Amino acid sequence: MQARKKLLLLCLSALLGSEDNIQLDVTDGDSSFSPADGLYTMLGNRTDEDNEQVDFILLYDNDGTLRSEILIKSYRACSILFDSNFMYYSTSADEIAVMNRTGRIVDLYSMGDYQLHHDYIFGSENDLFVLASREGGETEEDIILSVDRSDGTVTELIDLADLFGSYLKSLPAGSGEDEPLDWMHINSIRLIDDDSIIISSRETSTIIKIDDIYGEPTVDYMIGSEQFWAESGYDSLLLEQTGDFSLHVGQHCVEYETSDTLADGQYYLYFYNNNNAVCSSRDYDYSADASYSGTYSGTEGETSYYYKYLVDENARTFELVEQIPVTYSGYVSSVQKLGSSLLIDSGSAFTAVELDDSNTPIQTLVGTGDTWWYRVFKYDYSGFWFA
C-alpha cells in the first residue's frame, strides 16, 4: 500500500516588532562543542515600570534566527517559570500571566497596590515570590510579595525597611525627595531550603541571605564591603572574605548551586558581576574602598565578569573560585547554567556568549535594540506549543 502524504501549510502573521530583530550576528568560538538545545530567550527591552510601550519576548534558534515573538503589554517579562503544565511570565509591571501547554492564557495574577520588577520565582508553599515596589511609597524596589498560585492572593512577605531600618534612616535627607528612594534596588531572588532566600542588592553591591521568610524574617548574612557597611550596625552580618580579589559591584542574577562534593553548610553562588561602582542613594567613594580594584562607573567600561563564590556558612566565609571576563555591561545582564555549558548575557552590549565546560566560547550572539537585553536565558519549552 502506497504511503499517503499530507501537505501542511502554515500561514505566519506579520512581524510585530522591528525587522532588526529577525537575525542576530552569530560568531563561532573555538570550542568543538555544539550549543545546548533550546531557544535563546531575550527578555526585557524596556527599563521603566511605568512605560506603556508594547514589548516582546524574542525566541531565537541556535543559528540566531528569530522563531517567535511573544507579545506582552508593557515593561518587560523578567523571567519565564515552568512547572509540569504551565508557564508563568510577567506581561506588565502589574500582572503575571499563566499559560497552558497549548499557548492559552488561563489566569492572570494582578499585583494590586504593587508594581513588580526584576525577578520572581516559585516559593515553597504553592506561591510565587515577586520583587515589588509599593505604589505611592516613599521607597522602591524593596518589597518581596507572595502570590498564591491557587487564587492569586497577594501578600506582602518582606519589607526590607523592617530589616534594614537603621541603615535606611542613616541615608542623606532628600535622597528620595523628587521620586521614591531606590536605596536597596533588589534585582534577583533565589530560594534555599524552602524557608530562606538569597537576594541581590545592586544599590549596596551586597548579596543578602534572609531566613524564616514565612515567619519572622531575619538576616542571616551579607556578602559585601566592610568599609561600605562600617558602623552601620549591620557589619557583624558580613561573611569574611577568603583570598585576595576585587569584590563584586553592581551585580545581577545571583544563582544558587549545591554539590555532593561540598561539606555541609557549603554551596556556590554564581552571578554576573557588572563591575559597575555606582551608588545613587549616598555619596560613597568606591575608589577609596580597598575591597575594589579595576572597576568602572556607569555605562562605559571595558570588562565585566562571571563570578562564582564558595560560601561556607559554618566558617562564615566566602571565596572566589572562578571568574570569567566578558564584554562590559554596567547594568542588567544574566548568567545561566545549561548542563555542562554556561550562557552569559552582557545586556547593555546586546551580547550573549555560550561557553563549554572549559569556558571556551561555543558561539557569541550580538543583536540590537532600544535599550538592552535585560536577561538572556535558554529554554527547551518541552511540552509547550510544538515541542
Short mmCIF file of C-alpha atoms in Angstrom, two decimals:
data_model
loop_
_atom_site.label_atom_id
_atom_site.label_comp_id
_atom_site.label_asym_id
_atom_site.label_seq_id
_atom_site.Cartn_x
_atom_site.Cartn_y
_atom_site.Cartn_z
CA MET A 1 0.00 0.00 0.00
CA GLN A 2 1.40 3.35 -1.02
CA ALA A 3 2.02 5.78 1.83
CA ARG A 4 -0.18 8.87 1.83
CA LYS A 5 1.40 12.27 2.01
CA LYS A 6 -0.07 15.40 3.51
CA LEU A 7 0.98 18.97 2.88
CA LEU A 8 0.85 21.24 5.93
CA LEU A 9 0.58 24.92 5.03
CA LEU A 10 1.45 27.32 7.85
CA CYS A 11 0.49 30.97 7.36
CA LEU A 12 2.54 33.25 9.58
CA SER A 13 1.35 36.66 10.72
CA ALA A 14 3.37 39.77 10.00
CA LEU A 15 6.26 40.60 12.31
CA LEU A 16 5.05 42.91 15.08
CA GLY A 17 8.43 44.10 16.27
CA SER A 18 11.40 45.57 14.46
CA GLU A 19 12.85 43.82 11.42
CA ASP A 20 16.23 44.38 13.07
CA ASN A 21 15.27 41.52 15.39
CA ILE A 22 15.00 38.91 12.62
CA GLN A 23 18.63 37.79 12.56
CA LEU A 24 21.38 38.04 15.17
CA ASP A 25 25.05 38.13 14.30
CA VAL A 26 26.46 34.74 15.32
CA THR A 27 30.19 34.09 15.60
CA ASP A 28 31.55 30.60 16.17
CA GLY A 29 34.01 30.16 19.02
CA ASP A 30 36.98 27.83 19.37
CA SER A 31 35.05 25.12 21.20
CA SER A 32 34.31 21.83 19.45
CA PHE A 33 31.04 21.54 21.37
CA SER A 34 27.62 22.35 19.88
CA PRO A 35 25.30 24.87 21.53
CA ALA A 36 22.83 23.45 24.04
CA ASP A 37 19.38 22.53 22.76
CA GLY A 38 16.64 25.11 23.15
CA LEU A 39 15.70 28.62 22.13
CA TYR A 40 17.60 31.69 23.25
CA THR A 41 15.01 33.82 25.03
CA MET A 42 15.63 37.57 25.07
CA LEU A 43 13.79 39.12 28.00
CA GLY A 44 13.16 42.79 28.50
CA ASN A 45 13.81 45.74 26.28
CA ARG A 46 12.04 48.40 28.35
CA THR A 47 13.52 49.77 31.57
CA ASP A 48 10.73 51.82 33.15
CA GLU A 49 7.98 50.06 35.13
CA ASP A 50 5.61 52.90 34.21
CA ASN A 51 6.10 52.65 30.46
CA GLU A 52 3.11 51.76 28.30
CA GLN A 53 5.03 50.55 25.26
CA VAL A 54 4.26 47.11 23.92
CA ASP A 55 7.22 44.75 24.25
CA PHE A 56 8.12 41.23 23.16
CA ILE A 57 9.80 38.11 24.40
CA LEU A 58 12.02 37.15 21.46
CA LEU A 59 12.92 33.49 20.81
CA TYR A 60 15.93 32.57 18.66
CA ASP A 61 17.29 29.25 17.43
CA ASN A 62 20.96 28.30 17.61
CA ASP A 63 21.58 29.97 14.24
CA GLY A 64 20.41 33.29 15.68
CA THR A 65 17.21 33.35 13.62
CA LEU A 66 14.05 34.72 15.19
CA ARG A 67 11.49 31.94 15.68
CA SER A 68 8.79 33.66 17.72
CA GLU A 69 7.62 36.89 19.26
CA ILE A 70 5.60 36.61 22.48
CA LEU A 71 3.66 39.83 22.85
CA ILE A 72 3.40 41.45 26.29
CA LYS A 73 1.54 44.60 27.32
CA SER A 74 4.39 46.78 28.60
CA TYR A 75 7.50 46.94 30.80
CA ARG A 76 9.16 43.54 30.35
CA ALA A 77 8.96 39.83 31.02
CA CYS A 78 11.63 39.45 33.70
CA SER A 79 11.80 35.67 33.52
CA ILE A 80 9.82 32.59 32.49
CA LEU A 81 8.96 29.93 35.07
CA PHE A 82 7.85 26.40 34.17
CA ASP A 83 6.05 23.70 36.09
CA SER A 84 4.63 20.47 34.68
CA ASN A 85 1.67 22.07 32.93
CA PHE A 86 2.04 25.84 32.96
CA MET A 87 4.36 28.67 32.05
CA TYR A 88 4.48 31.89 34.11
CA TYR A 89 5.76 35.27 32.95
CA SER A 90 5.09 38.95 33.60
CA THR A 91 3.15 40.82 30.93
CA SER A 92 3.50 44.24 32.57
CA ALA A 93 4.58 45.71 35.90
CA ASP A 94 1.06 44.96 37.14
CA GLU A 95 0.47 41.31 36.31
CA ILE A 96 1.82 37.82 35.74
CA ALA A 97 0.25 35.54 33.14
CA VAL A 98 -0.25 31.78 33.43
CA MET A 99 -0.13 29.96 30.08
CA ASN A 100 -1.03 26.32 29.47
CA ARG A 101 0.74 23.89 27.13
CA THR A 102 -1.30 24.92 24.08
CA GLY A 103 -0.46 28.61 24.48
CA ARG A 104 -3.75 29.69 26.07
CA ILE A 105 -3.63 32.22 28.93
CA VAL A 106 -5.61 30.55 31.71
CA ASP A 107 -5.01 33.00 34.55
CA LEU A 108 -3.71 36.48 35.30
CA TYR A 109 -2.30 37.47 38.68
CA SER A 110 -2.75 41.17 39.43
CA MET A 111 -0.20 42.82 41.72
CA GLY A 112 -2.84 45.09 43.25
CA ASP A 113 -1.22 48.04 45.04
CA TYR A 114 2.27 47.00 43.97
CA GLN A 115 4.43 47.01 40.86
CA LEU A 116 6.69 44.07 40.14
CA HIS A 117 10.26 44.48 38.96
CA HIS A 118 13.38 42.48 38.10
CA ASP A 119 12.55 38.94 39.26
CA TYR A 120 10.08 36.34 40.52
CA ILE A 121 10.46 32.66 41.45
CA PHE A 122 8.45 29.75 42.79
CA GLY A 123 8.11 29.72 46.58
CA SER A 124 7.71 26.55 48.64
CA GLU A 125 4.02 26.95 49.57
CA ASN A 126 2.35 26.90 46.13
CA ASP A 127 3.16 30.56 45.67
CA LEU A 128 5.35 32.94 43.73
CA PHE A 129 7.89 35.27 45.31
CA VAL A 130 7.78 38.58 43.45
CA LEU A 131 10.14 41.54 43.84
CA ALA A 132 7.97 44.65 44.06
CA SER A 133 7.54 48.32 44.90
CA ARG A 134 4.59 49.73 46.79
CA GLU A 135 2.67 52.19 44.61
CA GLY A 136 2.85 55.69 46.07
CA GLY A 137 5.54 54.67 48.55
CA GLU A 138 8.49 56.81 49.61
CA THR A 139 10.89 53.99 48.72
CA GLU A 140 11.00 51.49 45.87
CA GLU A 141 12.34 48.06 44.87
CA ASP A 142 12.50 46.88 48.49
CA ILE A 143 9.39 44.66 48.89
CA ILE A 144 9.00 40.89 48.43
CA LEU A 145 5.49 39.59 47.76
CA SER A 146 3.96 36.14 47.99
CA VAL A 147 1.34 35.45 45.30
CA ASP A 148 -0.89 32.43 45.95
CA ARG A 149 -0.94 30.32 42.79
CA SER A 150 -4.36 28.86 43.58
CA ASP A 151 -6.30 32.13 43.77
CA GLY A 152 -3.85 34.98 43.05
CA THR A 153 -3.99 36.47 46.56
CA VAL A 154 -1.11 38.92 47.06
CA THR A 155 0.57 39.10 50.48
CA GLU A 156 3.45 41.34 51.49
CA LEU A 157 6.06 38.89 52.73
CA ILE A 158 9.09 41.08 53.46
CA ASP A 159 9.68 44.83 53.62
CA LEU A 160 13.42 45.43 53.70
CA ALA A 161 12.79 48.63 55.64
CA ASP A 162 11.86 46.36 58.56
CA LEU A 163 15.17 44.50 58.32
CA PHE A 164 17.43 47.44 57.48
CA GLY A 165 15.55 50.31 59.11
CA SER A 166 18.60 51.86 60.79
CA TYR A 167 20.53 51.92 57.53
CA LEU A 168 17.58 53.46 55.69
CA LYS A 169 17.32 56.22 58.31
CA SER A 170 21.05 56.93 58.01
CA LEU A 171 20.82 57.89 54.35
CA PRO A 172 21.13 61.60 53.50
CA ALA A 173 17.98 63.67 53.79
CA GLY A 174 16.44 64.39 50.41
CA SER A 175 17.84 61.24 48.78
CA GLY A 176 14.36 60.41 47.54
CA GLU A 177 12.83 63.87 47.60
CA ASP A 178 11.73 64.05 43.96
CA GLU A 179 10.95 60.36 43.48
CA PRO A 180 10.86 57.19 45.58
CA LEU A 181 14.19 56.38 47.19
CA ASP A 182 15.87 53.41 45.48
CA TRP A 183 18.01 52.54 48.49
CA MET A 184 18.38 48.77 48.00
CA HIS A 185 17.46 48.02 44.37
CA ILE A 186 16.88 44.30 44.74
CA ASN A 187 17.39 42.66 41.34
CA SER A 188 17.32 38.89 41.92
CA ILE A 189 15.91 36.33 44.35
CA ARG A 190 16.56 32.60 44.86
CA LEU A 191 15.03 30.09 47.28
CA ILE A 192 17.13 27.92 49.61
CA ASP A 193 15.81 25.00 51.70
CA ASP A 194 12.15 26.05 51.47
CA ASP A 195 12.35 28.88 54.03
CA SER A 196 15.40 31.02 53.15
CA ILE A 197 16.20 33.30 50.22
CA ILE A 198 19.26 34.85 48.63
CA ILE A 199 18.69 38.34 47.23
CA SER A 200 20.98 40.66 45.31
CA SER A 201 21.08 44.37 46.17
CA ARG A 202 22.60 46.38 43.34
CA GLU A 203 22.48 49.70 45.18
CA THR A 204 24.62 48.40 48.07
CA SER A 205 26.55 45.87 45.96
CA THR A 206 25.62 43.28 48.57
CA ILE A 207 24.33 39.70 48.45
CA ILE A 208 21.95 39.00 51.35
CA LYS A 209 20.58 35.80 52.86
CA ILE A 210 17.27 36.02 54.74
CA ASP A 211 15.91 33.18 56.89
CA ASP A 212 12.41 32.25 58.13
CA ILE A 213 10.75 34.04 55.24
CA TYR A 214 7.23 32.78 56.01
CA GLY A 215 7.53 33.52 59.73
CA GLU A 216 9.70 36.22 61.32
CA PRO A 217 12.30 37.06 58.66
CA THR A 218 15.85 37.74 59.84
CA VAL A 219 19.08 38.49 58.00
CA ASP A 220 21.48 35.54 58.28
CA TYR A 221 24.44 37.04 56.45
CA MET A 222 25.62 39.56 53.87
CA ILE A 223 28.42 39.46 51.30
CA GLY A 224 29.67 42.95 50.64
CA SER A 225 32.24 45.60 51.52
CA GLU A 226 33.28 46.00 55.17
CA GLN A 227 34.01 49.68 54.55
CA PHE A 228 30.61 50.29 52.94
CA TRP A 229 28.79 48.76 55.93
CA ALA A 230 31.19 50.05 58.63
CA GLU A 231 29.43 51.46 61.72
CA SER A 232 26.04 50.74 60.17
CA GLY A 233 25.04 48.23 62.82
CA TYR A 234 24.92 45.53 60.15
CA ASP A 235 28.65 44.97 59.66
CA SER A 236 28.63 41.99 62.04
CA LEU A 237 26.48 40.14 59.49
CA LEU A 238 29.18 40.23 56.81
CA LEU A 239 30.88 36.99 55.85
CA GLU A 240 34.68 37.07 55.90
CA GLN A 241 36.43 37.21 52.54
CA THR A 242 38.99 34.44 51.92
CA GLY A 243 41.64 35.31 49.35
CA ASP A 244 42.70 38.46 47.55
CA PHE A 245 40.27 39.59 44.85
CA SER A 246 38.14 42.58 43.93
CA LEU A 247 34.62 42.30 45.31
CA HIS A 248 31.58 42.20 43.08
CA VAL A 249 29.93 45.56 42.46
CA GLY A 250 26.58 46.33 40.79
CA GLN A 251 25.94 42.57 40.41
CA HIS A 252 22.91 40.87 38.82
CA CYS A 253 21.30 37.43 38.58
CA VAL A 254 22.71 35.65 41.65
CA GLU A 255 22.18 31.88 41.34
CA TYR A 256 22.43 29.15 44.00
CA GLU A 257 24.19 25.82 43.35
CA THR A 258 24.81 22.79 45.55
CA SER A 259 27.24 19.92 45.03
CA ASP A 260 27.70 16.47 46.54
CA THR A 261 31.42 17.21 46.74
CA LEU A 262 30.92 20.02 49.26
CA ALA A 263 30.70 19.74 53.03
CA ASP A 264 27.53 20.52 54.96
CA GLY A 265 26.90 24.26 55.05
CA GLN A 266 28.82 24.88 51.83
CA TYR A 267 27.40 25.87 48.44
CA TYR A 268 28.15 28.05 45.44
CA LEU A 269 26.71 31.39 44.41
CA TYR A 270 27.40 32.40 40.82
CA PHE A 271 26.32 35.61 39.13
CA TYR A 272 27.04 38.42 36.70
CA ASN A 273 29.49 40.89 38.26
CA ASN A 274 28.78 44.08 36.32
CA ASN A 275 31.88 45.71 37.84
CA ASN A 276 29.95 48.99 37.92
CA ALA A 277 30.72 51.03 41.05
CA VAL A 278 27.68 53.30 41.33
CA CYS A 279 25.58 54.21 44.37
CA SER A 280 22.91 56.89 43.92
CA SER A 281 21.38 56.92 47.42
CA ARG A 282 24.53 58.07 49.26
CA ASP A 283 27.82 59.73 48.41
CA TYR A 284 30.10 56.71 48.52
CA ASP A 285 33.60 56.78 47.04
CA TYR A 286 34.32 53.30 45.72
CA SER A 287 37.79 54.39 44.61
CA ALA A 288 38.73 54.82 48.29
CA ASP A 289 37.50 51.34 49.21
CA ALA A 290 40.29 48.74 49.23
CA SER A 291 37.74 45.98 48.55
CA TYR A 292 37.59 47.06 44.91
CA SER A 293 40.05 47.41 42.03
CA GLY A 294 39.66 47.81 38.28
CA THR A 295 36.03 48.91 38.49
CA TYR A 296 34.11 51.34 36.27
CA SER A 297 31.27 53.77 36.77
CA GLY A 298 28.15 53.86 34.61
CA THR A 299 27.66 52.65 31.07
CA GLU A 300 31.24 52.97 29.83
CA GLY A 301 33.75 50.30 30.77
CA GLU A 302 35.92 47.50 29.44
CA THR A 303 35.26 44.32 31.41
CA SER A 304 32.52 42.71 33.45
CA TYR A 305 32.82 39.21 34.93
CA TYR A 306 31.15 35.95 35.66
CA TYR A 307 31.86 35.31 39.35
CA LYS A 308 31.46 32.12 41.35
CA TYR A 309 31.77 32.16 45.14
CA LEU A 310 32.14 29.23 47.51
CA VAL A 311 30.12 30.07 50.62
CA ASP A 312 30.80 28.29 53.92
CA GLU A 313 28.02 29.12 56.37
CA ASN A 314 29.71 27.25 59.22
CA ALA A 315 33.01 29.09 58.85
CA ARG A 316 31.14 32.32 57.88
CA THR A 317 33.42 32.81 54.86
CA PHE A 318 33.25 33.20 51.09
CA GLU A 319 35.91 32.91 48.42
CA LEU A 320 36.13 33.47 44.67
CA VAL A 321 36.64 30.10 42.98
CA GLU A 322 36.01 31.10 39.36
CA GLN A 323 35.92 34.26 37.27
CA ILE A 324 35.44 34.77 33.55
CA PRO A 325 35.96 38.16 31.88
CA VAL A 326 33.15 39.15 29.49
CA THR A 327 32.01 42.15 27.46
CA TYR A 328 31.27 45.06 29.79
CA SER A 329 27.69 45.76 30.78
CA GLY A 330 27.23 48.34 33.52
CA TYR A 331 23.60 47.38 34.08
CA VAL A 332 21.21 44.43 33.73
CA SER A 333 22.69 41.09 32.42
CA SER A 334 22.41 37.43 33.40
CA VAL A 335 24.05 34.03 33.75
CA GLN A 336 22.57 30.55 33.30
CA LYS A 337 23.96 27.02 33.62
CA LEU A 338 22.90 24.78 30.72
CA GLY A 339 24.05 21.31 31.71
CA SER A 340 27.78 21.40 31.04
CA SER A 341 27.71 24.77 29.28
CA LEU A 342 27.25 28.32 30.52
CA LEU A 343 25.27 31.20 28.99
CA ILE A 344 26.32 34.76 29.86
CA ASP A 345 24.39 37.86 28.75
CA SER A 346 26.11 41.26 28.71
CA GLY A 347 22.78 43.00 28.36
CA SER A 348 23.63 46.62 27.63
CA ALA A 349 26.04 45.44 24.92
CA PHE A 350 23.38 43.17 23.34
CA THR A 351 25.94 40.36 23.54
CA ALA A 352 25.45 36.79 24.75
CA VAL A 353 28.11 34.08 24.79
CA GLU A 354 27.65 30.35 25.31
CA LEU A 355 30.70 28.60 26.80
CA ASP A 356 31.63 24.94 27.11
CA ASP A 357 32.73 23.21 30.34
CA SER A 358 36.28 24.57 29.94
CA ASN A 359 34.92 28.11 29.46
CA THR A 360 35.85 28.14 25.78
CA PRO A 361 33.31 30.04 23.65
CA ILE A 362 30.95 27.86 21.62
CA GLN A 363 29.36 30.85 19.95
CA THR A 364 28.64 34.53 20.53
CA LEU A 365 25.39 36.27 19.59
CA VAL A 366 25.12 40.03 19.04
CA GLY A 367 21.92 41.97 18.43
CA THR A 368 20.41 45.44 18.64
CA GLY A 369 17.51 47.13 20.40
CA ASP A 370 16.08 50.23 22.01
CA THR A 371 17.80 49.79 25.37
CA TRP A 372 19.29 46.37 26.16
CA TRP A 373 18.66 42.68 26.70
CA TYR A 374 17.66 42.56 30.34
CA ARG A 375 18.25 38.82 30.51
CA VAL A 376 19.04 36.07 28.02
CA PHE A 377 18.07 32.55 29.05
CA LYS A 378 17.76 29.37 27.01
CA TYR A 379 14.67 27.18 27.48
CA ASP A 380 13.68 23.98 25.67
CA TYR A 381 9.92 24.69 26.00
CA SER A 382 9.39 20.94 26.24
CA GLY A 383 5.68 20.10 26.26
CA PHE A 384 4.61 23.59 25.22
CA TRP A 385 3.26 24.54 21.80
CA PHE A 386 5.04 22.36 19.27
CA ALA A 387 7.80 20.91 21.47
#
